[in-house]
mmCIF file of C-alpha atoms in Angstrom:
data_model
loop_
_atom_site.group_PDB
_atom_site.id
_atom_site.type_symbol
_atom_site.label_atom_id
_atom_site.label_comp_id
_atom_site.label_asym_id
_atom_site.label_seq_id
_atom_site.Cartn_x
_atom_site.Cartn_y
_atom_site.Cartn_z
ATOM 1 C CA UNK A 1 -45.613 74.242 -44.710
ATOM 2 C CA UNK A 2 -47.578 72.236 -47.560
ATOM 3 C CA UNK A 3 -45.982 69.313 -46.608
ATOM 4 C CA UNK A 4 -46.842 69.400 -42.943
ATOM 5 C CA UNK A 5 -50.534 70.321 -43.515
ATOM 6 C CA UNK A 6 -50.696 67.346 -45.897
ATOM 7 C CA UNK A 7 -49.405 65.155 -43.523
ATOM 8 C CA UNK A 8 -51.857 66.480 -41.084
ATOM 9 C CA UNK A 9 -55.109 65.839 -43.330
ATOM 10 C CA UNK A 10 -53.292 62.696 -44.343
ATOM 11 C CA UNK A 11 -53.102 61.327 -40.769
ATOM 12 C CA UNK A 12 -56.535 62.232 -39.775
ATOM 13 C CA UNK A 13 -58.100 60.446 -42.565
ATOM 14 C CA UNK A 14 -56.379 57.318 -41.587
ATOM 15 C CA UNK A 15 -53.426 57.014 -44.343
ATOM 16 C CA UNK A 16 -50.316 56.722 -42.379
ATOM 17 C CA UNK A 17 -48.240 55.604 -44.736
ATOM 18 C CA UNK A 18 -48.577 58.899 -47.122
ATOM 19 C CA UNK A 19 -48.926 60.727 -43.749
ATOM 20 C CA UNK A 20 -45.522 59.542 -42.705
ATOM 21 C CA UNK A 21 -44.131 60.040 -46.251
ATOM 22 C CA UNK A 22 -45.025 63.810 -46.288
ATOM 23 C CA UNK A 23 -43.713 64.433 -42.571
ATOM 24 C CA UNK A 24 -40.674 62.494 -43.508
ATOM 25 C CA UNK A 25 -39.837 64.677 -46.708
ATOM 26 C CA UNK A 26 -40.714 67.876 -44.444
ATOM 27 C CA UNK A 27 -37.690 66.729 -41.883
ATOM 28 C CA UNK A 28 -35.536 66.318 -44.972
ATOM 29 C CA UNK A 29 -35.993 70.400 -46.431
ATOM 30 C CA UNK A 30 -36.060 71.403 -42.167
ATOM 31 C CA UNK A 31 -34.247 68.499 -39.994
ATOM 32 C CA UNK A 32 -34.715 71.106 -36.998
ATOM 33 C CA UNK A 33 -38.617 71.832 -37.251
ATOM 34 C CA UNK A 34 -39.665 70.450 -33.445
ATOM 35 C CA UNK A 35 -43.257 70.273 -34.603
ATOM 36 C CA UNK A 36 -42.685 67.825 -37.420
ATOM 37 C CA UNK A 37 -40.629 65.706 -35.613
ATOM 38 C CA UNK A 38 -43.786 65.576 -33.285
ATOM 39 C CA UNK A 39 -46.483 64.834 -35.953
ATOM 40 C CA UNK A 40 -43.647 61.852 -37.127
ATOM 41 C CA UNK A 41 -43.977 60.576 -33.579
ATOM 42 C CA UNK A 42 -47.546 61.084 -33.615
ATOM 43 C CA UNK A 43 -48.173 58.970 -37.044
ATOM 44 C CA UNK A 44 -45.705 56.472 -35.790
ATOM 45 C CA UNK A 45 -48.107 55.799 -32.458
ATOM 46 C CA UNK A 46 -50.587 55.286 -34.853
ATOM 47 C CA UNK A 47 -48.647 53.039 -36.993
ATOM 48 C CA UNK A 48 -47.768 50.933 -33.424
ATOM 49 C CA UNK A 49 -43.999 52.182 -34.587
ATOM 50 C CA UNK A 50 -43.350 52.166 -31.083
ATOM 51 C CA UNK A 51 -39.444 52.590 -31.925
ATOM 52 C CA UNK A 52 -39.988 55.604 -34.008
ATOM 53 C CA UNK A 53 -42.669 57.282 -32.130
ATOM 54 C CA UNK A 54 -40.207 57.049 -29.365
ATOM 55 C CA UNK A 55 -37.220 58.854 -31.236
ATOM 56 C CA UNK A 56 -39.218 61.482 -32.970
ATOM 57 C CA UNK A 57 -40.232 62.564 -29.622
ATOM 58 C CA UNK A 58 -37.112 62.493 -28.029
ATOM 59 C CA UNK A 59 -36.064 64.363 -31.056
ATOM 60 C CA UNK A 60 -39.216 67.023 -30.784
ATOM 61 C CA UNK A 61 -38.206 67.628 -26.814
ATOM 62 C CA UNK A 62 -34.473 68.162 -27.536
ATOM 63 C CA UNK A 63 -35.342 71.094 -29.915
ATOM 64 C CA UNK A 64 -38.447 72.039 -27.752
ATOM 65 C CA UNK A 65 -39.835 71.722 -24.072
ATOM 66 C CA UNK A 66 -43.636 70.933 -24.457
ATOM 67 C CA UNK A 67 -45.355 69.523 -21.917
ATOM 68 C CA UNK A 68 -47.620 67.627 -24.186
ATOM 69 C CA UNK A 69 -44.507 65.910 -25.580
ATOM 70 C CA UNK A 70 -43.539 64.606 -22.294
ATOM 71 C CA UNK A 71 -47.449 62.964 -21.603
ATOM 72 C CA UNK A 72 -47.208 61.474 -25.504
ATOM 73 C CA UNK A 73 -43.366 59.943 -24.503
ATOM 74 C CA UNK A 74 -45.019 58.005 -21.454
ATOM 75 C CA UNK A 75 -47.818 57.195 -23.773
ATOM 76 C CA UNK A 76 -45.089 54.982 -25.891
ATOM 77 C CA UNK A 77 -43.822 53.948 -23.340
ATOM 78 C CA UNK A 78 -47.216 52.531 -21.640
ATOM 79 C CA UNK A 79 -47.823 51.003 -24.842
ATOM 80 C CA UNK A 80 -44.586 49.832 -26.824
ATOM 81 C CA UNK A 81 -42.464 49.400 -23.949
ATOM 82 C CA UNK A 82 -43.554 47.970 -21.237
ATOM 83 C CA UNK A 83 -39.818 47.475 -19.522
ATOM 84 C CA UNK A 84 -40.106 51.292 -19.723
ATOM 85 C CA UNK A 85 -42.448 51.536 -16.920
ATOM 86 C CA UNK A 86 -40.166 52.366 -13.809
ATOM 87 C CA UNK A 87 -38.814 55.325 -15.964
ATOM 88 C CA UNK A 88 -42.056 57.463 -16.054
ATOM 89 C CA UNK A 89 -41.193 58.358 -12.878
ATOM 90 C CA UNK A 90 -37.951 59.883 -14.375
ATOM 91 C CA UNK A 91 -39.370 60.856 -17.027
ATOM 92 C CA UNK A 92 -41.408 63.674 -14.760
ATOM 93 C CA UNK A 93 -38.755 64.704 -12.420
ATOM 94 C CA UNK A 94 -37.008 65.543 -15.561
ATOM 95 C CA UNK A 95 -39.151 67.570 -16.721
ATOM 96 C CA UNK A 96 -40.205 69.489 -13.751
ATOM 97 C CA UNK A 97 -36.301 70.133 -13.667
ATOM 98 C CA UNK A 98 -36.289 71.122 -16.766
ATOM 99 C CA UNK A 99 -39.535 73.025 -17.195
ATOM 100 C CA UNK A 100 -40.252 73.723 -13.715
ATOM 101 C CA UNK A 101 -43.173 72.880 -12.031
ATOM 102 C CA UNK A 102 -46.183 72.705 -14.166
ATOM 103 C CA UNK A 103 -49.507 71.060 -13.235
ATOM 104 C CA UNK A 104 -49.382 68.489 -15.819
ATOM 105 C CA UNK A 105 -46.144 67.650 -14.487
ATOM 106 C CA UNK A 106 -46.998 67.144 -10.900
ATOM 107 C CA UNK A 107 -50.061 65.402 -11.899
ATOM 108 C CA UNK A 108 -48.547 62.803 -13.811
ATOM 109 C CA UNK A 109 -45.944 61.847 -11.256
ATOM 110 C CA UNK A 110 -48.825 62.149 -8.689
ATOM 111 C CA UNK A 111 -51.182 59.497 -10.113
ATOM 112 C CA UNK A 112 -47.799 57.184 -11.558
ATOM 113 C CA UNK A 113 -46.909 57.211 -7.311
ATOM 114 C CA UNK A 114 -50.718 56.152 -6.856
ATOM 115 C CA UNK A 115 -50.663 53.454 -8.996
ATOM 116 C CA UNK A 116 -47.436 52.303 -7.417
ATOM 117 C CA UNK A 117 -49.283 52.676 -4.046
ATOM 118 C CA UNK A 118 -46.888 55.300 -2.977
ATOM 119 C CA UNK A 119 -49.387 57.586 -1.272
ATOM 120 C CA UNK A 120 -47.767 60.207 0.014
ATOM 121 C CA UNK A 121 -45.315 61.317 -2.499
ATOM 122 C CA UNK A 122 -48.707 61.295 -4.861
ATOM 123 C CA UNK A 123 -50.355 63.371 -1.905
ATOM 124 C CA UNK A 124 -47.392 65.721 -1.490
ATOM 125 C CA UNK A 125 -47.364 66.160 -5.453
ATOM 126 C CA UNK A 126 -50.906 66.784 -5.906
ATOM 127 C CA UNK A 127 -50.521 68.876 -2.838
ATOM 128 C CA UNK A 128 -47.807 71.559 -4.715
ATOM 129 C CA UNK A 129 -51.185 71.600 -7.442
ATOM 130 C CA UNK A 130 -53.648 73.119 -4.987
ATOM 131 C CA UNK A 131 -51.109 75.617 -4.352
ATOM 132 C CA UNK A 132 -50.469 76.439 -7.628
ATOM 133 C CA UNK A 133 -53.902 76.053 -8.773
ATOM 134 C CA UNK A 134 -56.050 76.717 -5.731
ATOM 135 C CA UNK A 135 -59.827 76.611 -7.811
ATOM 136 C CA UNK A 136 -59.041 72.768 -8.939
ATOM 137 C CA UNK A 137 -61.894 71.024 -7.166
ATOM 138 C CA UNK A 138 -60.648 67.853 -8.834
ATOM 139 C CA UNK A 139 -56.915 68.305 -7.756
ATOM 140 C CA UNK A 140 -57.785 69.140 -4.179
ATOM 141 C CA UNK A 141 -60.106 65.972 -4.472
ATOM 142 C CA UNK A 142 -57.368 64.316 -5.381
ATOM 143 C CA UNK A 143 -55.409 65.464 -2.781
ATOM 144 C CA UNK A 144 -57.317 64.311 0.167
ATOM 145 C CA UNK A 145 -57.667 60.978 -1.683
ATOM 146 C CA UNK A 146 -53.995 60.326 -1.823
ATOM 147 C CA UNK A 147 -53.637 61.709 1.631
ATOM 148 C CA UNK A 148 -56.284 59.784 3.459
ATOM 149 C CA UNK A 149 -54.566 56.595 1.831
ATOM 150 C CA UNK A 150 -50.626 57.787 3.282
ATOM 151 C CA UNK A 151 -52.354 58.020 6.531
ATOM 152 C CA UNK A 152 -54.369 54.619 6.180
ATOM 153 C CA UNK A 153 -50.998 52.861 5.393
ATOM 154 C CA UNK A 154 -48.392 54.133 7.710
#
């Protein structure tokens, strides 16, 4: 849609404001389009709309599982709400319940259990990836990292 496109070219150029304007009056002619709901969340992060960005997205995944959506909610949440923190882990286990066990998924909860110093739920997370996804150097890397550490700290 022409309204969506201009909102696009809008936010890439910088103008948020008109950006958000032409995403908002897209949402008004098509309240259920998932992807406008997402650009809205998108100009909002780049607005520092942390409230909005968070709302449009929640919006976006309740009319659409993307995994993408799900990396930009923790994103807000990293950023605008701090408090949020101890629900990223949620946030993941969700979606893997949700949308099953994808990669992304696993990797995210992986490295949020790392930084929590939780080593072997990270290393049995990224361990599910080098089953799914046996040719990732980096995940298997990863892997033996997160591993080594459980063992280190038992």
């Amino acid at each position: 849609n022409a309204l969506l496109n201009t909102s696009f070219w809008k936010h890439q150029f910088g103008d948020y404001a008109e950006s958000r304007r032409a995403v908002e009056k897209s949402l008004e002619a098509n309240p259920i389009n998932f992807t406008a709901w997402t650009m809205l969340g998108d100009v909002a992060v780049s607005m520092e709309d942390w409230d909005t960005a968070e709302a449009s997205y929640i919006k976006s995944l309740d009319l659409h599982t993307d995994p993408n959506l799900y990396y930009k909610m923790e994103r807000v949440w990293r950023s605008g709400f701090p408090e949020r923190y101890d629900d990223i882990q949620t946030l993941y286990e969700d979606a893997i319940a949700e949308d099953g066990q994808k990669p992304l998924y696993l990797t995210k909860l992986a490295d949020w259990y790392a930084e929590q110093e939780r080593w072997q739920e990270a290393a049995d997370h990224m361990k599910v990836i080098t089953e799914l996804m046996p040719e990732d150097e980096g995940a298997q890397a990863d892997y033996e990292i997160y591993l080594e550490k459980a063992k280190a700290n038992k």
